[in-house]
Amino acid sequence: MDENEEIETLIKSMEDVKLKSLNNGCRRKIGMLLDPEGSLIPDSDMFNDWGGYAELLNFSQPEIENLKRHKSPTQEMLHLWTTRKYPEPTVGNLIRFLYQLERVDVITDCRNMIERDVKKWKENEKSIEDMYNDPTFRDPNLNATSNPPSRKTPESVPEVEREHEMYYDCFVIYNPDAPDQLDFVKEMSGILEGPEYNLRLFIPWRDYLVGTAMHSVSAAIIEKKCRRCAVILSKSFNNSPAADFQLKFAHALSPGARQKRVIPIVIEKMEVPNILNFVAPAPFYNVGIRHWQWPRVAATIKSELLPDPETWLPEYDAWNIKLDTADITKRELWGVTLATQIYPEEKPVEVPDVDAQRKKHKNKKSGK
């Protein structure tokens, strides 16, 4: 098989793989190869660098001029491509356009990283599909032979695309009208939704359906479909009434941060809202420790969400009830409480008196 046939086979094998499956490391390497100024392709009016690639993606001239302002035009271009429908943002098309630009060197140098990320993405998709097909996934009371629950009206773009109800690891609260917050959320989605952490985020204004009651949908998703909420804080956060509502609603579900449901992410040094004063933030504004924060945020999102003590503490106070053997509830509660909560008193550990031992030993040697 010659080189051309091998590339065509590679393209066909990845036609259905979404471009967002590629990790940041792979995108950075593609950027390192496409960012430098290229040369004019013979018999063509395009250059074989990121600018020519942007033309193949039907980017307008103002959009291309805007890409030049970024540190890596290629990485920003790939991110913007994932938000479009045409041409379809797939890994197969990524390789196809590189081949059209005669950049076989980029395909060869990045092939191993691309295949690694695609393999991991397919494994994750398979595990999610198997989990959803399990009828006990959403209702543990169902057995394997029970009929799955009927499908509800979709509330987000992913639910429409996947044709089933979606659950998320984290709801992102931010102000979309603030450029600093919007850029950070784009970076956040690329990292946390990538193969390294493989989290599923609900990002308002990206995942909302058009024409829905925005506040009602936000409240329903925060309460019923998201384990945690990450709030992006900067001085422009308070300018968004929608973000303010989402934060207060999420905090109301767990007052006093008993469940650690809200995760403050501070991207600009500021005074945090009063309701978050007692919650440890992730200070992304500190450049020196910024690279430590992503693992912290991902671990917090993945950590177990403990129930509020008020929802599982017993109704009866075991210390103040009388043992009524006619009441089976009280009898069992009394027995379990005594068995698990009463322990024998520990004897204090005796600390030897060193001076007394020395004196005793000295008297013994002197014959006293």
Short mmCIF file of C-alpha atoms in Angstrom, two decimals:
data_model
loop_
_atom_site.label_atom_id
_atom_site.label_comp_id
_atom_site.label_asym_id
_atom_site.label_seq_id
_atom_site.Cartn_x
_atom_site.Cartn_y
_atom_site.Cartn_z
CA MET A 1 0.00 0.00 0.00
CA ASP A 2 1.50 3.32 -1.08
CA GLU A 3 1.39 6.54 0.94
CA ASN A 4 -1.70 7.97 -0.81
CA GLU A 5 -3.76 4.81 -0.26
CA GLU A 6 -2.65 4.68 3.37
CA ILE A 7 -3.83 8.26 3.99
CA GLU A 8 -7.16 7.59 2.25
CA THR A 9 -7.68 4.56 4.50
CA LEU A 10 -6.85 6.66 7.56
CA ILE A 11 -9.37 9.34 6.51
CA LYS A 12 -12.17 6.79 6.03
CA SER A 13 -11.50 5.19 9.43
CA MET A 14 -11.98 8.55 11.18
CA GLU A 15 -14.83 10.12 9.21
CA ASP A 16 -17.29 9.66 12.10
CA VAL A 17 -14.92 10.78 14.89
CA LYS A 18 -15.63 14.26 16.26
CA LEU A 19 -12.80 16.78 16.15
CA LYS A 20 -13.28 17.52 19.88
CA SER A 21 -11.84 14.06 20.60
CA LEU A 22 -8.32 15.43 20.01
CA ASN A 23 -6.50 16.40 23.19
CA ASN A 24 -4.75 19.75 23.72
CA GLY A 25 -1.34 18.15 23.23
CA CYS A 26 -2.27 16.98 19.75
CA ARG A 27 -3.72 20.38 18.85
CA ARG A 28 -0.61 22.17 20.07
CA LYS A 29 1.58 19.98 17.88
CA ILE A 30 -0.60 20.63 14.83
CA GLY A 31 -0.38 24.35 15.67
CA MET A 32 3.42 24.21 15.91
CA LEU A 33 3.53 22.84 12.34
CA LEU A 34 0.83 25.03 10.76
CA ASP A 35 1.40 28.37 12.55
CA PRO A 36 4.65 29.29 10.74
CA GLU A 37 4.23 31.05 7.40
CA GLY A 38 4.01 28.51 4.57
CA SER A 39 4.66 28.52 0.85
CA LEU A 40 2.35 28.88 -2.13
CA ILE A 41 0.99 25.58 -3.43
CA PRO A 42 1.74 25.09 -7.16
CA ASP A 43 -1.33 25.44 -9.40
CA SER A 44 -3.26 26.92 -6.47
CA ASP A 45 -3.92 30.31 -4.91
CA MET A 46 -3.50 29.05 -1.33
CA PHE A 47 -0.61 28.79 1.08
CA ASN A 48 0.02 25.53 2.89
CA ASP A 49 -0.18 27.05 6.39
CA TRP A 50 -3.04 27.82 8.81
CA GLY A 51 -4.28 30.63 6.53
CA GLY A 52 -4.81 28.23 3.64
CA TYR A 53 -6.45 25.77 6.00
CA ALA A 54 -8.85 28.50 7.20
CA GLU A 55 -9.83 29.17 3.57
CA LEU A 56 -10.67 25.47 3.12
CA LEU A 57 -12.93 25.77 6.19
CA ASN A 58 -14.74 28.71 4.54
CA PHE A 59 -13.57 31.27 7.10
CA SER A 60 -14.19 34.84 5.96
CA GLN A 61 -11.38 37.36 5.60
CA PRO A 62 -12.37 39.30 8.77
CA GLU A 63 -12.37 36.02 10.70
CA ILE A 64 -8.90 35.16 9.37
CA GLU A 65 -7.64 38.62 10.36
CA ASN A 66 -9.02 38.05 13.85
CA LEU A 67 -7.24 34.67 14.07
CA LYS A 68 -3.91 36.43 13.49
CA ARG A 69 -4.23 38.14 16.87
CA HIS A 70 -4.10 34.84 18.74
CA LYS A 71 -0.94 33.25 20.05
CA SER A 72 -1.70 30.11 18.02
CA PRO A 73 -4.06 30.84 15.10
CA THR A 74 -4.28 27.13 14.34
CA GLN A 75 -5.56 26.14 17.79
CA GLU A 76 -8.15 28.93 17.80
CA MET A 77 -9.21 27.96 14.28
CA LEU A 78 -9.71 24.32 15.32
CA HIS A 79 -11.75 25.44 18.32
CA LEU A 80 -14.00 27.64 16.17
CA TRP A 81 -14.39 24.82 13.67
CA THR A 82 -15.91 22.58 16.38
CA THR A 83 -18.72 25.13 16.79
CA ARG A 84 -19.71 24.90 13.10
CA LYS A 85 -21.61 22.32 11.11
CA TYR A 86 -20.06 22.72 7.64
CA PRO A 87 -17.64 21.39 6.78
CA GLU A 88 -18.34 18.76 9.44
CA PRO A 89 -15.72 18.98 12.24
CA THR A 90 -14.37 15.43 12.19
CA VAL A 91 -10.88 14.00 12.44
CA GLY A 92 -11.35 12.51 8.98
CA ASN A 93 -11.93 15.97 7.48
CA LEU A 94 -8.98 17.36 9.48
CA ILE A 95 -6.66 14.87 7.78
CA ARG A 96 -8.38 15.31 4.38
CA PHE A 97 -7.76 19.08 4.36
CA LEU A 98 -4.15 18.61 5.45
CA TYR A 99 -3.73 16.25 2.51
CA GLN A 100 -5.29 18.84 0.15
CA LEU A 101 -2.73 21.37 1.38
CA GLU A 102 0.02 18.82 0.65
CA ARG A 103 0.99 18.79 4.33
CA VAL A 104 1.74 15.07 4.53
CA ASP A 105 4.48 15.97 7.03
CA VAL A 106 1.86 17.15 9.54
CA ILE A 107 -0.16 13.94 9.08
CA THR A 108 2.96 11.80 9.56
CA ASP A 109 4.27 13.69 12.61
CA CYS A 110 0.90 13.83 14.39
CA ARG A 111 -0.51 10.44 13.38
CA ASN A 112 0.43 8.60 16.56
CA MET A 113 -1.08 11.29 18.79
CA ILE A 114 -4.25 11.43 16.66
CA GLU A 115 -4.71 7.64 16.74
CA ARG A 116 -4.11 7.58 20.51
CA ASP A 117 -6.72 10.27 21.21
CA VAL A 118 -9.25 8.72 18.81
CA LYS A 119 -8.85 5.30 20.43
CA LYS A 120 -9.46 6.76 23.88
CA TRP A 121 -12.46 8.73 22.61
CA LYS A 122 -14.05 5.60 21.09
CA GLU A 123 -13.55 3.70 24.34
CA ASN A 124 -15.23 6.50 26.30
CA GLU A 125 -18.15 6.66 23.86
CA LYS A 126 -18.60 2.90 24.11
CA SER A 127 -18.65 2.99 27.92
CA ILE A 128 -21.21 5.83 27.91
CA GLU A 129 -23.40 3.96 25.43
CA ASP A 130 -23.25 0.76 27.51
CA MET A 131 -24.11 2.74 30.63
CA TYR A 132 -27.11 4.35 28.98
CA ASN A 133 -28.38 1.03 27.59
CA ASP A 134 -28.38 -0.37 31.12
CA PRO A 135 -32.00 0.15 32.34
CA THR A 136 -30.79 0.42 35.95
CA PHE A 137 -28.56 3.43 35.17
CA ARG A 138 -31.14 6.11 35.94
CA ASP A 139 -33.34 4.07 38.29
CA PRO A 140 -31.55 1.52 40.53
CA ASN A 141 -34.96 0.05 41.45
CA LEU A 142 -35.40 -1.24 37.91
CA ASN A 143 -34.08 -4.68 37.11
CA ALA A 144 -32.41 -5.68 33.88
CA THR A 145 -35.67 -6.97 32.37
CA SER A 146 -37.69 -3.83 33.09
CA ASN A 147 -38.61 -1.45 30.30
CA PRO A 148 -36.54 1.74 30.29
CA PRO A 149 -38.37 4.97 31.21
CA SER A 150 -40.05 6.88 28.43
CA ARG A 151 -38.06 9.66 26.82
CA LYS A 152 -38.68 13.20 28.01
CA THR A 153 -38.73 16.42 26.02
CA PRO A 154 -35.12 17.39 25.22
CA GLU A 155 -33.78 20.41 27.13
CA SER A 156 -30.38 20.88 25.48
CA VAL A 157 -28.52 20.54 22.18
CA PRO A 158 -26.67 17.32 23.24
CA GLU A 159 -29.99 15.65 24.09
CA VAL A 160 -31.30 16.38 20.60
CA GLU A 161 -28.10 15.12 18.94
CA ARG A 162 -27.85 11.92 20.99
CA GLU A 163 -31.63 11.36 21.07
CA HIS A 164 -31.72 10.49 24.77
CA GLU A 165 -31.74 12.25 28.12
CA MET A 166 -28.33 13.60 29.17
CA TYR A 167 -26.71 14.00 32.57
CA TYR A 168 -23.71 16.22 33.24
CA ASP A 169 -20.78 16.34 35.64
CA CYS A 170 -20.84 20.11 36.00
CA PHE A 171 -22.91 23.18 35.08
CA VAL A 172 -20.75 26.19 34.15
CA ILE A 173 -21.99 29.56 35.44
CA TYR A 174 -20.43 32.54 33.64
CA ASN A 175 -21.12 35.86 31.90
CA PRO A 176 -21.04 35.27 28.11
CA ASP A 177 -20.88 39.00 27.42
CA ALA A 178 -17.51 39.34 29.17
CA PRO A 179 -14.62 38.47 26.80
CA ASP A 180 -12.35 37.32 29.65
CA GLN A 181 -14.97 34.90 30.97
CA LEU A 182 -15.93 33.60 27.53
CA ASP A 183 -12.29 32.92 26.58
CA PHE A 184 -11.69 31.11 29.87
CA VAL A 185 -14.80 28.93 29.44
CA LYS A 186 -13.59 27.95 25.95
CA GLU A 187 -10.23 26.95 27.42
CA MET A 188 -12.00 25.13 30.26
CA SER A 189 -14.20 23.10 27.91
CA GLY A 190 -11.21 22.10 25.79
CA ILE A 191 -9.31 20.81 28.83
CA LEU A 192 -11.99 19.24 31.04
CA GLU A 193 -14.00 17.71 28.17
CA GLY A 194 -10.83 16.39 26.52
CA PRO A 195 -9.55 12.79 26.81
CA GLU A 196 -7.38 13.63 29.84
CA TYR A 197 -10.34 14.28 32.17
CA ASN A 198 -13.31 13.24 29.99
CA LEU A 199 -15.89 15.30 31.92
CA ARG A 200 -19.26 16.29 30.53
CA LEU A 201 -20.00 20.00 31.02
CA PHE A 202 -23.23 21.88 30.44
CA ILE A 203 -22.25 25.32 29.14
CA PRO A 204 -25.11 27.84 28.80
CA TRP A 205 -25.39 29.62 25.42
CA ARG A 206 -23.62 26.63 23.87
CA ASP A 207 -25.97 23.84 24.96
CA TYR A 208 -29.28 25.72 25.34
CA LEU A 209 -32.00 25.12 22.76
CA VAL A 210 -33.20 28.32 21.10
CA GLY A 211 -36.67 29.47 22.15
CA THR A 212 -36.71 27.75 25.57
CA ALA A 213 -37.47 29.37 28.94
CA MET A 214 -33.82 29.93 29.83
CA HIS A 215 -34.15 30.37 33.61
CA SER A 216 -36.53 27.41 33.97
CA VAL A 217 -34.25 25.15 31.93
CA SER A 218 -31.21 26.30 33.92
CA ALA A 219 -32.92 25.55 37.23
CA ALA A 220 -34.07 22.10 36.07
CA ILE A 221 -30.65 21.11 34.74
CA ILE A 222 -28.77 22.40 37.82
CA GLU A 223 -31.11 20.57 40.20
CA LYS A 224 -31.74 17.29 38.36
CA LYS A 225 -29.03 16.72 35.77
CA CYS A 226 -25.77 18.21 37.11
CA ARG A 227 -23.73 16.95 40.04
CA ARG A 228 -21.90 20.23 40.61
CA CYS A 229 -21.70 23.82 39.42
CA ALA A 230 -18.54 25.77 38.56
CA VAL A 231 -18.91 29.54 38.77
CA ILE A 232 -16.38 31.67 36.85
CA LEU A 233 -15.67 34.79 38.89
CA SER A 234 -14.21 38.09 37.69
CA LYS A 235 -15.20 41.73 38.07
CA SER A 236 -17.57 41.40 35.11
CA PHE A 237 -19.51 38.48 36.62
CA ASN A 238 -22.05 40.69 38.41
CA ASN A 239 -23.10 42.26 35.08
CA SER A 240 -25.03 39.12 34.13
CA PRO A 241 -28.49 38.69 35.76
CA ALA A 242 -28.71 35.14 34.39
CA ALA A 243 -25.40 34.11 35.98
CA ASP A 244 -26.44 35.72 39.28
CA PHE A 245 -29.70 33.73 39.25
CA GLN A 246 -27.89 30.46 38.47
CA LEU A 247 -25.38 30.96 41.28
CA LYS A 248 -28.04 31.78 43.88
CA PHE A 249 -30.21 28.85 42.78
CA ALA A 250 -27.30 26.39 42.94
CA HIS A 251 -26.31 27.69 46.38
CA ALA A 252 -29.92 27.39 47.60
CA LEU A 253 -29.83 23.65 46.83
CA SER A 254 -27.01 23.26 49.35
CA PRO A 255 -27.02 26.19 51.83
CA GLY A 256 -23.83 26.67 53.78
CA ALA A 257 -21.89 24.63 51.18
CA ARG A 258 -22.68 21.43 53.08
CA GLN A 259 -22.54 19.38 49.87
CA LYS A 260 -19.71 21.38 48.24
CA ARG A 261 -21.96 21.69 45.19
CA VAL A 262 -20.63 25.07 43.98
CA ILE A 263 -16.98 25.36 42.87
CA PRO A 264 -15.69 28.98 42.68
CA ILE A 265 -13.11 29.55 39.93
CA VAL A 266 -11.54 33.02 40.28
CA ILE A 267 -9.86 34.30 37.09
CA GLU A 268 -9.37 37.89 38.29
CA LYS A 269 -8.43 39.09 41.75
CA MET A 270 -11.64 40.38 43.29
CA GLU A 271 -13.93 40.17 46.28
CA VAL A 272 -16.03 37.02 45.89
CA PRO A 273 -19.81 37.10 46.54
CA ASN A 274 -20.77 36.83 50.21
CA ILE A 275 -22.49 33.46 49.76
CA LEU A 276 -19.12 31.96 48.70
CA ASN A 277 -17.00 33.44 51.49
CA PHE A 278 -16.57 30.09 53.23
CA VAL A 279 -15.81 28.05 50.08
CA ALA A 280 -12.20 27.51 49.01
CA PRO A 281 -11.74 28.93 45.47
CA ALA A 282 -9.46 27.90 42.61
CA PRO A 283 -7.27 31.03 42.03
CA PHE A 284 -6.55 30.95 38.29
CA TYR A 285 -5.42 34.58 38.38
CA ASN A 286 -2.22 33.49 40.15
CA VAL A 287 0.11 32.63 37.25
CA GLY A 288 2.57 30.81 39.50
CA ILE A 289 0.10 28.12 40.58
CA ARG A 290 -2.29 28.21 37.62
CA HIS A 291 -1.16 24.83 36.22
CA TRP A 292 -2.03 23.17 39.57
CA GLN A 293 -5.65 24.25 39.41
CA TRP A 294 -6.98 22.07 36.57
CA PRO A 295 -6.32 18.77 38.41
CA ARG A 296 -7.88 20.30 41.56
CA VAL A 297 -11.03 21.37 39.71
CA ALA A 298 -11.35 18.05 37.86
CA ALA A 299 -10.88 16.04 41.08
CA THR A 300 -13.50 18.14 42.88
CA ILE A 301 -16.02 17.61 40.08
CA LYS A 302 -15.37 13.86 40.08
CA SER A 303 -15.45 13.48 43.87
CA GLU A 304 -18.42 11.85 45.56
CA LEU A 305 -21.35 14.14 46.26
CA LEU A 306 -22.32 13.38 49.86
CA PRO A 307 -25.97 13.87 50.88
CA ASP A 308 -27.02 16.74 53.08
CA PRO A 309 -27.06 15.51 56.71
CA GLU A 310 -30.57 16.88 57.14
CA THR A 311 -31.84 14.43 54.52
CA TRP A 312 -30.49 11.25 56.11
CA LEU A 313 -30.27 11.87 59.90
CA PRO A 314 -32.87 9.78 61.81
CA GLU A 315 -36.14 11.39 62.78
CA TYR A 316 -35.83 10.08 66.33
CA ASP A 317 -33.16 11.08 68.84
CA ALA A 318 -31.84 7.71 70.08
CA TRP A 319 -30.59 9.17 73.35
CA ASN A 320 -33.94 10.59 74.44
CA ILE A 321 -36.43 7.90 73.41
CA LYS A 322 -37.74 5.17 75.64
CA LEU A 323 -37.30 1.56 74.59
CA ASP A 324 -40.80 0.53 73.57
CA THR A 325 -40.61 -3.11 72.46
CA ALA A 326 -44.04 -2.81 70.84
CA ASP A 327 -42.68 -0.28 68.34
CA ILE A 328 -40.44 -2.19 65.92
CA THR A 329 -39.08 1.03 64.38
CA LYS A 330 -37.90 2.40 67.71
CA ARG A 331 -36.60 -1.01 68.81
CA GLU A 332 -34.44 -1.43 65.70
CA LEU A 333 -33.26 2.16 65.83
CA TRP A 334 -32.27 1.81 69.47
CA GLY A 335 -30.35 -1.41 68.86
CA VAL A 336 -28.48 -0.14 65.80
CA THR A 337 -27.61 3.15 67.50
CA LEU A 338 -26.23 1.50 70.63
CA ALA A 339 -24.28 -1.02 68.57
CA THR A 340 -22.63 1.60 66.42
CA GLN A 341 -22.28 4.65 68.65
CA ILE A 342 -21.48 3.44 72.21
CA TYR A 343 -17.89 2.42 72.81
CA PRO A 344 -16.09 1.44 76.05
CA GLU A 345 -14.11 4.21 77.65
CA GLU A 346 -10.42 4.03 76.90
CA LYS A 347 -8.03 3.97 79.83
CA PRO A 348 -5.59 6.86 79.77
CA VAL A 349 -2.10 5.87 78.70
CA GLU A 350 0.27 5.97 81.63
CA VAL A 351 3.38 8.04 80.97
CA PRO A 352 6.36 6.62 82.88
CA ASP A 353 8.11 8.91 85.37
CA VAL A 354 11.70 8.86 84.08
CA ASP A 355 13.15 10.62 87.13
CA ALA A 356 11.55 8.13 89.51
CA GLN A 357 12.90 5.21 87.47
CA ARG A 358 16.42 6.64 87.53
CA LYS A 359 16.25 7.22 91.29
CA LYS A 360 14.99 3.67 91.85
CA HIS A 361 17.78 2.23 89.69
CA LYS A 362 20.42 4.34 91.50
CA ASN A 363 19.20 3.21 94.93
CA LYS A 364 19.25 -0.42 93.76
CA LYS A 365 22.87 -0.15 92.66
CA SER A 366 23.92 1.53 95.92
CA GLY A 367 22.16 -1.18 97.96
CA LYS A 368 19.71 1.17 99.65
#
